[in-house]
GROMACS .gro file of C-alpha atoms in nm:
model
  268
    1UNK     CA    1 -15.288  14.148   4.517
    2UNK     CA    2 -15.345  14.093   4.900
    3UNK     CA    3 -15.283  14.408   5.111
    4UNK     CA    4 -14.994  14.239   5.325
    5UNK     CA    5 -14.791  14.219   5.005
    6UNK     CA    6 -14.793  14.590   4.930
    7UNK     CA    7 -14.721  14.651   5.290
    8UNK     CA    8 -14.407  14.457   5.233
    9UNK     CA    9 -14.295  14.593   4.935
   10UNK     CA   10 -14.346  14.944   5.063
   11UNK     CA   11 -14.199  14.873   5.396
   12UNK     CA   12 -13.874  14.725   5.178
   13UNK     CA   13 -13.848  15.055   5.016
   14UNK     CA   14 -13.889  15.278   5.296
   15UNK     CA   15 -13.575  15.128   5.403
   16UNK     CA   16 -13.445  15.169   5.102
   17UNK     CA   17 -13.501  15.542   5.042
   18UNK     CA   18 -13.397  15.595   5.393
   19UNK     CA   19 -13.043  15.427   5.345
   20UNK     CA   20 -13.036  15.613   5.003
   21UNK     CA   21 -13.127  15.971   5.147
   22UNK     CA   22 -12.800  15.936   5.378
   23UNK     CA   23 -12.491  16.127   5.315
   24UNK     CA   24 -12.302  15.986   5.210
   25UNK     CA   25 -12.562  15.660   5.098
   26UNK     CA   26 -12.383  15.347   5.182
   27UNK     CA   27 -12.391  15.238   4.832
   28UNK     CA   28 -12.312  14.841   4.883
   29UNK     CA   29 -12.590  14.831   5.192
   30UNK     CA   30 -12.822  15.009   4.881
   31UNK     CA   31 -12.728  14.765   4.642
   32UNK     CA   32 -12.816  14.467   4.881
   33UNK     CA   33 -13.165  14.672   4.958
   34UNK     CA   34 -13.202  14.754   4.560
   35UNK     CA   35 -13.171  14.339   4.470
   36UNK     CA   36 -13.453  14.230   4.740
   37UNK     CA   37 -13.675  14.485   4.608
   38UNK     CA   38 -13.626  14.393   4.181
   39UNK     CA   39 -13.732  14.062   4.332
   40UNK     CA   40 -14.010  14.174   4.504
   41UNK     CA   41 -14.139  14.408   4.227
   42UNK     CA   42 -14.141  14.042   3.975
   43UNK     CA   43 -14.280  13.847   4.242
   44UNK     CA   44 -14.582  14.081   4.310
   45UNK     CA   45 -14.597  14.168   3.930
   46UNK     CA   46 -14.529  14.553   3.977
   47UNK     CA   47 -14.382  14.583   3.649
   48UNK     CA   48 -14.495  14.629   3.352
   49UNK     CA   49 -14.420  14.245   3.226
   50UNK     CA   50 -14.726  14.090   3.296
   51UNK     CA   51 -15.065  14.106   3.164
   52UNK     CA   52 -15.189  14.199   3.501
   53UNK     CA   53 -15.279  14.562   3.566
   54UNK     CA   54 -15.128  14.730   3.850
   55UNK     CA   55 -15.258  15.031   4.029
   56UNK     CA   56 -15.149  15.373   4.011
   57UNK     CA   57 -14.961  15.369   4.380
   58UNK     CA   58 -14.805  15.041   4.247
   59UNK     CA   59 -14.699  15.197   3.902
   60UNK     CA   60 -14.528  15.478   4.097
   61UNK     CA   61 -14.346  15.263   4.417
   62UNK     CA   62 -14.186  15.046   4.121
   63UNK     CA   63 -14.060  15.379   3.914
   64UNK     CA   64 -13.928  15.532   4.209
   65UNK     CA   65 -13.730  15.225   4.260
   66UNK     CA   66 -13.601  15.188   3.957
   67UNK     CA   67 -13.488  15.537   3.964
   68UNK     CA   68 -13.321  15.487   4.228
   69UNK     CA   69 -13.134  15.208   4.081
   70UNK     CA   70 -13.034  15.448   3.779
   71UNK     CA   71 -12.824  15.691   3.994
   72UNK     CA   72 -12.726  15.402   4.218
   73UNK     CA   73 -12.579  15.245   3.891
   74UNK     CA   74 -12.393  15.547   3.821
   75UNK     CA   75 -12.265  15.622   4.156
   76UNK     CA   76 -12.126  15.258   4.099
   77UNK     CA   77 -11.973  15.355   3.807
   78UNK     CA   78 -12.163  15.038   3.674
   79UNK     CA   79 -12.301  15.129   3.265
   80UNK     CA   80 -12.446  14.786   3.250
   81UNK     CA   81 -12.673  14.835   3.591
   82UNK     CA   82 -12.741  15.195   3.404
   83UNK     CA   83 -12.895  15.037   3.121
   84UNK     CA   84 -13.061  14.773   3.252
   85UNK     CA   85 -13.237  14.981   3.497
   86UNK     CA   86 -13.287  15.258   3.240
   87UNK     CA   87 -13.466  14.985   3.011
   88UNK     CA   88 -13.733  14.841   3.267
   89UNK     CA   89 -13.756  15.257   3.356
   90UNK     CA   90 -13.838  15.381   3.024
   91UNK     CA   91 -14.183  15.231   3.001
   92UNK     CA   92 -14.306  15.409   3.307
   93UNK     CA   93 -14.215  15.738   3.124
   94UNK     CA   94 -14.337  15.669   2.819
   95UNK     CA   95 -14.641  15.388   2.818
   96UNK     CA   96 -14.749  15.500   3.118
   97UNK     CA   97 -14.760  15.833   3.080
   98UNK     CA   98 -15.108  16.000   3.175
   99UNK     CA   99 -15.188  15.670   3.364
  100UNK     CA  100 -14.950  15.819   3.642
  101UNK     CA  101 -14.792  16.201   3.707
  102UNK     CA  102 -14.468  16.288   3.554
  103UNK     CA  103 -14.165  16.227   3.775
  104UNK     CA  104 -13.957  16.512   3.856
  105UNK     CA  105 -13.637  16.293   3.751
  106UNK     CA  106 -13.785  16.174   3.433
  107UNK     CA  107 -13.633  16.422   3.165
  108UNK     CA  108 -13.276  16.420   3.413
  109UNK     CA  109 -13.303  16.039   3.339
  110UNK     CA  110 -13.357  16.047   2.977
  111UNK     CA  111 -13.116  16.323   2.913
  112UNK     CA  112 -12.857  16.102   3.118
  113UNK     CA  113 -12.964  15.813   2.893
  114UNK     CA  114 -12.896  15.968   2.582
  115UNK     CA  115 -12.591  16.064   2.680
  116UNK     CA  116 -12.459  15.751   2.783
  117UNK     CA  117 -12.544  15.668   2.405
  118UNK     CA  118 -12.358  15.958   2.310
  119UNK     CA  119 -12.074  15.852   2.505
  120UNK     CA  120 -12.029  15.526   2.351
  121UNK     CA  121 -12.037  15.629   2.004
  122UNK     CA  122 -12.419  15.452   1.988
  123UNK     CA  123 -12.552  15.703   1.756
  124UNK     CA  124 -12.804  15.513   1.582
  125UNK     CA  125 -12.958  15.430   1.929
  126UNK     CA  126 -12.919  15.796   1.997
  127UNK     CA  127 -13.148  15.890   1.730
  128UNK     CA  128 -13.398  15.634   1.796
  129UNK     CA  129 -13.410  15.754   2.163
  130UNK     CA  130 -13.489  16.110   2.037
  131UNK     CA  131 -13.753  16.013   1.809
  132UNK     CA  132 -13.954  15.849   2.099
  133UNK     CA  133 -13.986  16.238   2.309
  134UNK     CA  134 -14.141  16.542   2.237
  135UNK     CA  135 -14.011  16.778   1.970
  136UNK     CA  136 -14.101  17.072   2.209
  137UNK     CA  137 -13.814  16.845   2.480
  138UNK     CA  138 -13.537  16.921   2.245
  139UNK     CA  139 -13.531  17.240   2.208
  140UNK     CA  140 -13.644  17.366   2.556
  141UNK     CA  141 -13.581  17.103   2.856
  142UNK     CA  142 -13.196  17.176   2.993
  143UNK     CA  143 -13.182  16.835   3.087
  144UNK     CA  144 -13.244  16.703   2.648
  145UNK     CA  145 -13.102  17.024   2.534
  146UNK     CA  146 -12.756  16.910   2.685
  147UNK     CA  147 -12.690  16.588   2.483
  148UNK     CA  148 -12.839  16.669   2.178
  149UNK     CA  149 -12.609  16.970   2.149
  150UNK     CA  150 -12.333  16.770   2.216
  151UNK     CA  151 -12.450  16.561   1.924
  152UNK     CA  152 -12.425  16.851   1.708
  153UNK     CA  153 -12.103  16.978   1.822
  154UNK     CA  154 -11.968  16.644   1.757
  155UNK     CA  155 -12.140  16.638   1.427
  156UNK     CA  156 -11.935  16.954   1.332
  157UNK     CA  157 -11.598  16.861   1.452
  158UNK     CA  158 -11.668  17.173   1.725
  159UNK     CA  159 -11.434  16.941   2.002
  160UNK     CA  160 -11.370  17.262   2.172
  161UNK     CA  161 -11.751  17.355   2.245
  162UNK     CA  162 -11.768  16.983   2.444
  163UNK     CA  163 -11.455  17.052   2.628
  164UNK     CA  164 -11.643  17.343   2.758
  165UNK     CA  165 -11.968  17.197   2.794
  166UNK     CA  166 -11.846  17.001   3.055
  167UNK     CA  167 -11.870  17.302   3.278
  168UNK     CA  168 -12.191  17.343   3.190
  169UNK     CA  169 -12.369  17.006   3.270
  170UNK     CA  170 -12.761  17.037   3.372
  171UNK     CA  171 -12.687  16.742   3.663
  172UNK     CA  172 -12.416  16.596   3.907
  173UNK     CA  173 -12.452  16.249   3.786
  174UNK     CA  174 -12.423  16.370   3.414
  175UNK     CA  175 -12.025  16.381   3.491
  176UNK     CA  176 -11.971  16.058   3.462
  177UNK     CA  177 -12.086  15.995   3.088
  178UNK     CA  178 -11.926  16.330   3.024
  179UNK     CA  179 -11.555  16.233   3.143
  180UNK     CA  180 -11.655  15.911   2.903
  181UNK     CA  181 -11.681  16.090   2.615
  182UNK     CA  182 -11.414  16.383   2.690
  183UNK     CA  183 -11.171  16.079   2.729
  184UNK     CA  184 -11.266  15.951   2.409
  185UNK     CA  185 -11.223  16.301   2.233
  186UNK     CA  186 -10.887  16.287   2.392
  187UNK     CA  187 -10.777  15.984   2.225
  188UNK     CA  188 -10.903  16.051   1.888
  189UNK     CA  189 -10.683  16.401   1.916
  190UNK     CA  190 -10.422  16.221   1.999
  191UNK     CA  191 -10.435  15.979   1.722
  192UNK     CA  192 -10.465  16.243   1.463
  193UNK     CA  193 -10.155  16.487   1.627
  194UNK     CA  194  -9.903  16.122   1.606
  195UNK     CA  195 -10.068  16.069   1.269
  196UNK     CA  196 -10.026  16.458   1.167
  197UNK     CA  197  -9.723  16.595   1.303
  198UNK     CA  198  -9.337  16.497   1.376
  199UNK     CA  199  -9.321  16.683   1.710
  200UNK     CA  200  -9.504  16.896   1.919
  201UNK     CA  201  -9.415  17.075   2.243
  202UNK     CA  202  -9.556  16.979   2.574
  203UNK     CA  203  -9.794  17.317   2.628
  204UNK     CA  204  -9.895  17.219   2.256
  205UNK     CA  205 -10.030  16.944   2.386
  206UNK     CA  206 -10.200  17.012   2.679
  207UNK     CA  207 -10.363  17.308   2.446
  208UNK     CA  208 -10.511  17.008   2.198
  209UNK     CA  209 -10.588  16.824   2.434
  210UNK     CA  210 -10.758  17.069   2.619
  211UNK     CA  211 -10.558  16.953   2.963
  212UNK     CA  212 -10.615  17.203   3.217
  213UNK     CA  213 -10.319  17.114   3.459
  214UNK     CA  214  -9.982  16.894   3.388
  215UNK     CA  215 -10.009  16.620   3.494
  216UNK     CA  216 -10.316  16.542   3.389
  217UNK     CA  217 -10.169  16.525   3.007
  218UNK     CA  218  -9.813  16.368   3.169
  219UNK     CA  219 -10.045  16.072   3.323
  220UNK     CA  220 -10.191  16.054   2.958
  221UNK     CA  221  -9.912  16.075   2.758
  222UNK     CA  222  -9.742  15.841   2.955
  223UNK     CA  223 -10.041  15.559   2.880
  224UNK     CA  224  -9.967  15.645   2.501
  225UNK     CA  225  -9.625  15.560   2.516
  226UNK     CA  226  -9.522  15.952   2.432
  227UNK     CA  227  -9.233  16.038   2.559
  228UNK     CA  228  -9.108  16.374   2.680
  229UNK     CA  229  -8.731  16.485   2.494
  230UNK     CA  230  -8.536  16.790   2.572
  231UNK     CA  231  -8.666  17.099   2.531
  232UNK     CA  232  -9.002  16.931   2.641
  233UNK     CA  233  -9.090  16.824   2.338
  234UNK     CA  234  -9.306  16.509   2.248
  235UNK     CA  235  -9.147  16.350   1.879
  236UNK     CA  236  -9.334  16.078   1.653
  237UNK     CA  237  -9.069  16.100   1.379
  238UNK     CA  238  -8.971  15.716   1.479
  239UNK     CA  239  -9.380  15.581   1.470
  240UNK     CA  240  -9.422  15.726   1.095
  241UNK     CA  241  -9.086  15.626   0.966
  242UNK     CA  242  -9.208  15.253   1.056
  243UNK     CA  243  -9.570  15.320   0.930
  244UNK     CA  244  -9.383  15.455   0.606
  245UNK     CA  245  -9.161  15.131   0.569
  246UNK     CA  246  -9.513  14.926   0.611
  247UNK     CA  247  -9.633  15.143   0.313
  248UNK     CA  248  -9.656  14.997  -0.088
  249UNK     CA  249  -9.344  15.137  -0.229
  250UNK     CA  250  -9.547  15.298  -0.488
  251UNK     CA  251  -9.201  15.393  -0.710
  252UNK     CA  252  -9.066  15.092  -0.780
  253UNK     CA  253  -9.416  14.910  -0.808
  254UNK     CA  254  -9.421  15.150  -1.118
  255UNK     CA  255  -9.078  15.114  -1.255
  256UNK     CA  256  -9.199  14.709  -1.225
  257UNK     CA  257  -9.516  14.754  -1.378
  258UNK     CA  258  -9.308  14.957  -1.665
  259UNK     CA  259  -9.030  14.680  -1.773
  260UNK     CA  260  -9.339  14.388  -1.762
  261UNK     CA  261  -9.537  14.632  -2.003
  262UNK     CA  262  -9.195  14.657  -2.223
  263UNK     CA  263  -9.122  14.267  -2.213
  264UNK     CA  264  -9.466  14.201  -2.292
  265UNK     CA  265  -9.438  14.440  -2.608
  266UNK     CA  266  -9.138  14.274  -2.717
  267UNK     CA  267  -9.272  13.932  -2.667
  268UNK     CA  268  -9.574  14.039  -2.888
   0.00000   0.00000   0.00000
């Protein structure tokens, strides 16, 4: 690789990691900075694609890049960036490992990772993820520790241990998978209380819900369609009495079934 090349490259992501060291980072200038420099990491064969062998300062200027890009993605609020990123990542953690030093973000990123999974309900992925770390990284780094208790929780039907977990999350940019998957808690709940009772009251709700102010479960009842009756009260009498009427009538299929078993006798 000639020596101007690298320059370049480096040069590209000192302005990069400037921009993204400001605060606030101006995330769509960072975006603009992140896209020249995936370009230049292909064009100059920095990553691990090729059957060309980089050098160790290479190796690392392309993971700290792509780093980058993972808590860029999130920032954005963007999960397919996040995975995309997280893929060309992952070898530089794992294939690489002993060729270069251990970042200091690696285990945040792979924790963040396999929560994402969690998030969407990937647990098959999950479990493959796991397999590929250290047994010693489950049980004692925060950063694995988090999600794979989550796992467990979930595992056991423990919702209220995640609600409160969420207090207790080993990074800032773990948050965002987090509110994922509380808001999906949230909805199964709510499924089950329409499918399991004919009314509850309002503070019910925000109790099974685990809503910590009002409005938070107003704005989400409202995008269920409950609606709030005297005495604050949320009914689903109506929403089962049309499930019911959708239902086999299971009596009078029987009394049926009964006079075609006499006719048939007589017939015989």
């Amino acid at each position: 690789m000639a020596s101007s090349s690298l320059k370049e490259v480096v040069s590209m992501y000192q302005t990069l990691i400037k921009e993204w060291n400001k605060k606030p980072a101006d995330l769509e200038k960072c975006g603009k900075l992140m896209s020249g420099m995936k370009m230049a990491l292909i064009q100059f064969s920095f990553l691990p694609t090729t059957s060309n062998k980089p050098s160790q300062q290479e190796l690392l200027l392309a993971r700290d890049v792509l780093e980058i890009g993972v808590q860029w993605s999130i920032q954005m609020k963007d999960i397919p960036s996040f995975e995309r990123y997280m893929a060309m990542l992952k070898p530089y953690y794992l294939d690489y490992r002993g060729i270069i030093e251990d970042s200091a973000y690696m285990y945040q990123l792979l924790g963040l990772n396999l929560l994402s999974l969690l998030a969407q309900n990937r647990l098959a992925e999950f479990h493959t993820e796991l397999e590929l770390l250290p047994a010693k990284e489950l049980q004692y780094n925060v950063y694995i520790r988090h999600p794979v208790s989550l796992e467990q929780y979930l595992m056991e039907g423990s919702y209220n241990k995640v609600f409160v977990a969420r207090g207790n999350v080993p990074a800032e940019n773990y948050h965002f998978f987090m509110n994922i998957l509380l808001g999906t808690l949230r909805e199964e709940i709510a499924a089950c209380i329409e499918k399991s009772y004919r009314s509850i009251t309002f503070k019910e709700g925000m109790r099974m819900l685990y809503f910590e102010g009002e409005k938070s479960m107003k704005a989400f009842a409202d995008k269920r369609g409950w609606v709030l009756k005297p005495q604050n009260i949320y009914t689903f009498e109506d929403d089962n009495k049309k499930e019911t009427s959708l239902e086999i009538p299971s009596h009078k299929m029987t009394q049926h079934m009964l006079e075609y078993a006499k006719e048939l006798e007589r017939i015989v």
